[in-house]
Amino acid sequence: MKFSVWVPVVVAALLALLGSVYVVNEGHTAIVLNLGRLARTDIGPGLHFKVPLVESVRVFDRRLQVLDAEPERYLTSEKKDVSVDFFAIGYIDDVRAFYRATGGDESIAVQRLAPIIKDALRNEINARTLKQAVSGDRSAIVDAQLAAINRGAANLGIRIDDLRIKRIDLPEGGDVIRDVYRRMSAQRQQVASKLRAEGDEASQKIRSEADRQQAVIIAEAERDAQKLRGEGDAEAARIYARAYERDPAFYAFHRSLEAYRKSFADGNAVMVLERNDPFLQYLRSDR
């Protein structure tokens, strides 16, 4: 009989003990609510106790979280439209402020944090040209607004550790892409024209140098040829003179043959001479 009385008491005590114990894992923090009101906050990892039925516990992850958002469209200083896709890396810094601002709902925190980040990025994109926004240093855009973003995020109990811009695109179907392509085409054509002009200039220089070298080579060759012809003629004259000195009759015979060859070279010459004319001497005899 006594045993049956103590059983409910022991069960109730166990249930009360289990309802008063809770565990906070590493990297997490907890708050204790007493009838819906904040009683204790920033409870670290470990085993903790609470009042059963009166107090409840909410546990939050304090590790770094990636806060993603939809791409946002901004205007540059030139009134050009760009689409910016980004994500933030942050964590719960003040769990009390986080709970009071969002009720502990992370989706509400993301919804309220996104406009803060987007407004900060808008200030930077609006102050830059299209070229600076697309091809400039993206870390400079983030660094300039990270402190301002954290001032706004502090109201939500969140701290943004880093902000990264994944991509900056030109919106499809707009005039910006056509303008950019047109500008790129004009720049490429300008570069091509410059290269063609430089090529034509180099070609003219090469041709001029080749013509000059050709003229020099021809002139030197003609000079050498004239020199060789002169030396050959001189050598021939010397040989002829030496031969003529040895046999004057042969010299006279040779000169007559040269005269005959030149007189009848075209094959149509007609000469009227006396029979005993000296010109015909070697036609009658070789003496």
Short mmCIF file of C-alpha atoms in Angstrom, two decimals:
data_model
loop_
_atom_site.label_atom_id
_atom_site.label_comp_id
_atom_site.label_asym_id
_atom_site.label_seq_id
_atom_site.Cartn_x
_atom_site.Cartn_y
_atom_site.Cartn_z
CA MET A 1 0.00 0.00 0.00
CA LYS A 2 2.81 2.36 0.88
CA PHE A 3 4.57 1.46 -2.36
CA SER A 4 1.60 2.44 -4.48
CA VAL A 5 1.44 5.85 -2.81
CA TRP A 6 5.06 6.69 -3.47
CA VAL A 7 4.97 5.79 -7.18
CA PRO A 8 2.99 8.84 -8.34
CA VAL A 9 5.11 11.05 -6.14
CA VAL A 10 8.33 9.74 -7.70
CA VAL A 11 6.91 10.03 -11.23
CA ALA A 12 5.80 13.61 -10.58
CA ALA A 13 9.22 14.45 -9.17
CA LEU A 14 10.94 12.99 -12.22
CA LEU A 15 8.68 14.88 -14.57
CA ALA A 16 9.29 18.09 -12.66
CA LEU A 17 13.05 17.48 -12.78
CA LEU A 18 12.99 16.77 -16.51
CA GLY A 19 10.86 19.85 -17.12
CA SER A 20 13.30 22.03 -15.23
CA VAL A 21 16.44 20.92 -17.08
CA TYR A 22 17.53 22.08 -20.50
CA VAL A 23 20.74 21.90 -22.51
CA VAL A 24 22.34 24.57 -24.69
CA ASN A 25 24.69 23.19 -27.32
CA GLU A 26 28.02 24.68 -28.34
CA GLY A 27 27.64 27.66 -30.68
CA HIS A 28 24.15 28.40 -29.43
CA THR A 29 22.63 30.72 -26.87
CA ALA A 30 19.33 30.68 -25.01
CA ILE A 31 16.84 32.97 -23.38
CA VAL A 32 14.42 32.13 -20.58
CA LEU A 33 10.86 33.47 -20.68
CA ASN A 34 8.90 33.78 -17.49
CA LEU A 35 5.24 33.73 -18.47
CA GLY A 36 6.19 35.24 -21.84
CA ARG A 37 8.51 37.91 -20.46
CA LEU A 38 12.27 37.88 -20.76
CA ALA A 39 13.78 36.65 -17.56
CA ARG A 40 17.32 35.67 -18.47
CA THR A 41 19.32 36.07 -21.72
CA ASP A 42 22.70 35.15 -23.20
CA ILE A 43 22.73 31.76 -21.56
CA GLY A 44 25.82 29.92 -22.74
CA PRO A 45 26.38 26.25 -23.62
CA GLY A 46 25.84 23.65 -20.90
CA LEU A 47 23.23 22.17 -18.59
CA HIS A 48 20.80 24.67 -17.05
CA PHE A 49 17.66 24.72 -14.93
CA LYS A 50 14.37 26.57 -15.12
CA VAL A 51 11.12 26.67 -13.23
CA PRO A 52 8.76 24.08 -14.70
CA LEU A 53 5.50 25.28 -16.23
CA VAL A 54 6.35 28.89 -15.44
CA GLU A 55 9.49 29.39 -17.49
CA SER A 56 10.15 28.41 -21.11
CA VAL A 57 13.38 28.36 -23.09
CA ARG A 58 14.21 29.54 -26.61
CA VAL A 59 17.53 28.46 -28.09
CA PHE A 60 19.19 30.35 -30.99
CA ASP A 61 22.15 29.54 -33.20
CA ARG A 62 24.90 32.15 -32.78
CA ARG A 63 27.16 30.72 -35.46
CA LEU A 64 27.79 32.52 -38.74
CA GLN A 65 24.82 32.34 -41.08
CA VAL A 66 24.52 33.15 -44.78
CA LEU A 67 21.74 35.63 -45.41
CA ASP A 68 20.78 35.43 -49.07
CA ALA A 69 18.55 37.91 -50.88
CA GLU A 70 16.99 38.42 -54.28
CA PRO A 71 18.96 40.51 -56.84
CA GLU A 72 18.16 44.20 -56.64
CA ARG A 73 18.16 46.76 -59.48
CA TYR A 74 19.97 50.07 -58.98
CA LEU A 75 20.75 53.18 -61.01
CA THR A 76 24.29 54.36 -61.52
CA SER A 77 25.35 58.00 -61.54
CA GLU A 78 24.75 57.93 -65.31
CA LYS A 79 21.16 56.72 -64.73
CA LYS A 80 22.07 53.30 -66.11
CA ASP A 81 20.20 50.30 -64.74
CA VAL A 82 22.19 47.44 -63.17
CA SER A 83 21.18 44.29 -61.31
CA VAL A 84 23.19 43.47 -58.15
CA ASP A 85 23.13 40.00 -56.58
CA PHE A 86 24.65 39.76 -53.11
CA PHE A 87 24.67 37.79 -49.86
CA ALA A 88 25.60 38.68 -46.28
CA ILE A 89 27.38 36.66 -43.62
CA GLY A 90 26.27 37.51 -40.10
CA TYR A 91 25.36 36.18 -36.67
CA ILE A 92 23.18 37.00 -33.67
CA ASP A 93 25.16 39.45 -31.60
CA ASP A 94 22.54 40.55 -29.05
CA VAL A 95 19.97 37.82 -28.45
CA ARG A 96 17.78 40.09 -26.28
CA ALA A 97 17.48 42.71 -29.06
CA PHE A 98 17.04 39.95 -31.64
CA TYR A 99 14.09 38.44 -29.74
CA ARG A 100 12.44 41.78 -29.06
CA ALA A 101 12.77 42.89 -32.71
CA THR A 102 11.78 39.65 -34.43
CA GLY A 103 10.13 37.47 -31.81
CA GLY A 104 12.87 34.95 -32.47
CA ASP A 105 11.75 34.41 -36.07
CA GLU A 106 14.78 34.29 -38.40
CA SER A 107 12.68 34.84 -41.53
CA ILE A 108 11.44 38.15 -40.07
CA ALA A 109 15.05 39.09 -39.32
CA VAL A 110 16.04 38.44 -42.95
CA GLN A 111 13.07 40.46 -44.24
CA ARG A 112 14.01 43.45 -42.06
CA LEU A 113 17.74 43.18 -42.69
CA ALA A 114 17.49 43.01 -46.49
CA PRO A 115 16.24 46.63 -46.96
CA ILE A 116 19.06 47.91 -44.75
CA ILE A 117 21.67 46.23 -46.93
CA LYS A 118 19.93 47.19 -50.18
CA ASP A 119 19.68 50.86 -49.18
CA ALA A 120 23.37 50.92 -48.26
CA LEU A 121 24.36 49.37 -51.59
CA ARG A 122 22.07 51.79 -53.41
CA ASN A 123 24.02 54.74 -51.98
CA GLU A 124 27.28 53.32 -53.32
CA ILE A 125 25.97 52.27 -56.75
CA ASN A 126 24.23 55.64 -57.24
CA ALA A 127 27.57 57.39 -56.68
CA ARG A 128 29.46 55.33 -59.28
CA THR A 129 29.45 55.18 -63.06
CA LEU A 130 28.48 52.02 -64.89
CA LYS A 131 32.12 51.15 -65.57
CA GLN A 132 33.12 51.71 -61.95
CA ALA A 133 30.23 49.59 -60.70
CA VAL A 134 30.74 46.68 -63.09
CA SER A 135 34.53 46.48 -63.36
CA GLY A 136 35.64 48.40 -60.28
CA ASP A 137 36.77 47.11 -56.89
CA ARG A 138 33.69 45.51 -55.33
CA SER A 139 35.29 45.29 -51.90
CA ALA A 140 35.47 49.10 -51.88
CA ILE A 141 31.68 49.23 -52.35
CA VAL A 142 31.17 46.90 -49.39
CA ASP A 143 33.77 48.45 -47.09
CA ALA A 144 32.29 51.90 -47.53
CA GLN A 145 28.86 50.80 -46.24
CA LEU A 146 29.57 47.91 -43.85
CA ALA A 147 29.68 50.15 -40.78
CA ALA A 148 26.38 51.81 -41.73
CA ILE A 149 24.80 48.40 -42.32
CA ASN A 150 25.88 47.22 -38.87
CA ARG A 151 24.41 50.32 -37.24
CA GLY A 152 21.04 49.41 -38.73
CA ALA A 153 21.47 45.68 -38.02
CA ALA A 154 22.24 46.42 -34.36
CA ASN A 155 18.55 47.25 -33.86
CA LEU A 156 17.81 43.65 -34.85
CA GLY A 157 20.52 42.24 -32.60
CA ILE A 158 22.47 41.08 -35.64
CA ARG A 159 26.03 41.82 -36.71
CA ILE A 160 27.10 41.51 -40.35
CA ASP A 161 30.61 40.11 -40.49
CA ASP A 162 30.97 40.31 -44.27
CA LEU A 163 29.01 41.28 -47.35
CA ARG A 164 29.80 39.85 -50.75
CA ILE A 165 28.58 40.93 -54.18
CA LYS A 166 28.17 37.80 -56.28
CA ARG A 167 27.56 39.50 -59.59
CA ILE A 168 26.61 42.80 -61.18
CA ASP A 169 24.71 42.36 -64.42
CA LEU A 170 23.08 44.56 -66.98
CA PRO A 171 19.33 43.95 -67.07
CA GLU A 172 18.22 42.07 -70.16
CA GLY A 173 15.97 43.78 -72.65
CA GLY A 174 17.12 47.30 -71.74
CA ASP A 175 18.95 50.00 -73.62
CA VAL A 176 22.00 49.59 -71.38
CA ILE A 177 23.16 46.35 -73.01
CA ARG A 178 22.75 47.80 -76.50
CA ASP A 179 24.64 50.93 -75.48
CA VAL A 180 27.44 48.87 -73.93
CA TYR A 181 27.71 46.60 -76.96
CA ARG A 182 27.67 49.61 -79.26
CA ARG A 183 30.41 51.28 -77.24
CA MET A 184 32.46 48.08 -77.14
CA SER A 185 32.05 47.68 -80.92
CA ALA A 186 33.17 51.28 -81.50
CA GLN A 187 36.20 50.76 -79.26
CA ARG A 188 37.12 47.53 -81.06
CA GLN A 189 36.76 49.24 -84.43
CA GLN A 190 38.95 52.09 -83.22
CA VAL A 191 41.61 49.62 -82.08
CA ALA A 192 41.33 47.73 -85.38
CA SER A 193 41.70 50.95 -87.38
CA LYS A 194 44.74 51.90 -85.33
CA LEU A 195 46.30 48.48 -85.89
CA ARG A 196 45.58 48.65 -89.62
CA ALA A 197 47.14 52.13 -89.84
CA GLU A 198 50.20 50.94 -87.94
CA GLY A 199 50.39 47.91 -90.24
CA ASP A 200 50.15 50.09 -93.36
CA GLU A 201 52.85 52.37 -92.01
CA ALA A 202 55.12 49.42 -91.23
CA SER A 203 54.37 47.96 -94.68
CA GLN A 204 55.32 51.23 -96.39
CA LYS A 205 58.56 51.37 -94.42
CA ILE A 206 59.40 47.79 -95.34
CA ARG A 207 58.61 48.39 -99.02
CA SER A 208 60.62 51.62 -99.07
CA GLU A 209 63.56 49.89 -97.43
CA ALA A 210 63.29 46.97 -99.87
CA ASP A 211 63.14 49.36 -102.88
CA ARG A 212 66.16 51.22 -101.56
CA GLN A 213 68.12 48.01 -101.06
CA GLN A 214 67.06 46.84 -104.54
CA ALA A 215 68.29 50.10 -106.11
CA VAL A 216 71.57 49.84 -104.18
CA ILE A 217 72.08 46.20 -105.18
CA ILE A 218 71.30 46.92 -108.86
CA ALA A 219 73.59 49.96 -108.88
CA GLU A 220 76.41 47.99 -107.26
CA ALA A 221 75.86 45.10 -109.67
CA GLU A 222 75.88 47.45 -112.66
CA ARG A 223 79.02 49.09 -111.35
CA ASP A 224 80.73 45.72 -110.93
CA ALA A 225 79.50 44.62 -114.37
CA GLN A 226 80.87 47.77 -116.00
CA LYS A 227 84.12 47.22 -114.18
CA LEU A 228 84.31 43.60 -115.30
CA ARG A 229 83.36 44.54 -118.88
CA GLY A 230 86.01 47.22 -118.90
CA GLU A 231 88.60 44.83 -117.53
CA GLY A 232 87.50 42.22 -120.08
CA ASP A 233 87.67 44.68 -122.96
CA ALA A 234 91.08 45.85 -121.80
CA GLU A 235 92.30 42.28 -121.53
CA ALA A 236 90.88 41.49 -124.99
CA ALA A 237 92.52 44.58 -126.48
CA ARG A 238 95.79 43.61 -124.86
CA ILE A 239 95.54 40.09 -126.27
CA TYR A 240 94.60 41.43 -129.71
CA ALA A 241 97.42 43.95 -129.64
CA ARG A 242 99.91 41.29 -128.71
CA ALA A 243 98.58 39.04 -131.49
CA TYR A 244 98.63 41.87 -134.00
CA GLU A 245 102.20 42.69 -133.12
CA ARG A 246 103.21 39.15 -133.91
CA ASP A 247 101.38 39.01 -137.29
CA PRO A 248 100.32 42.34 -138.93
CA ALA A 249 98.83 40.45 -141.87
CA PHE A 250 96.50 38.59 -139.54
CA TYR A 251 95.49 41.90 -138.02
CA ALA A 252 94.56 43.28 -141.45
CA PHE A 253 92.67 40.10 -142.28
CA HIS A 254 90.77 40.21 -139.00
CA ARG A 255 89.77 43.84 -139.48
CA SER A 256 88.49 43.09 -142.97
CA LEU A 257 86.36 40.22 -141.63
CA GLU A 258 84.90 42.55 -138.99
CA ALA A 259 84.10 45.09 -141.71
CA TYR A 260 82.39 42.41 -143.82
CA ARG A 261 80.35 41.22 -140.83
CA LYS A 262 79.14 44.70 -139.96
CA SER A 263 78.41 45.64 -143.59
CA PHE A 264 76.26 42.60 -144.26
CA ALA A 265 74.83 42.11 -140.75
CA ASP A 266 71.16 42.65 -141.69
CA GLY A 267 71.42 40.49 -144.86
CA ASN A 268 69.85 43.21 -147.06
CA ALA A 269 72.88 45.42 -147.72
CA VAL A 270 73.77 46.21 -151.31
CA MET A 271 77.24 47.54 -152.19
CA VAL A 272 78.45 48.65 -155.62
CA LEU A 273 82.23 48.50 -155.83
CA GLU A 274 84.85 48.17 -158.51
CA ARG A 275 86.27 44.76 -159.08
CA ASN A 276 89.73 45.72 -157.89
CA ASP A 277 88.49 47.67 -154.85
CA PRO A 278 90.75 46.99 -151.77
CA PHE A 279 87.66 46.25 -149.70
CA LEU A 280 87.17 43.07 -151.68
CA GLN A 281 90.77 41.99 -151.33
CA TYR A 282 90.15 39.13 -148.89
CA LEU A 283 87.14 37.91 -150.81
CA ARG A 284 89.44 37.10 -153.65
CA SER A 285 92.30 35.75 -151.59
CA ASP A 286 93.30 35.41 -147.90
CA ARG A 287 96.57 37.16 -148.62
#
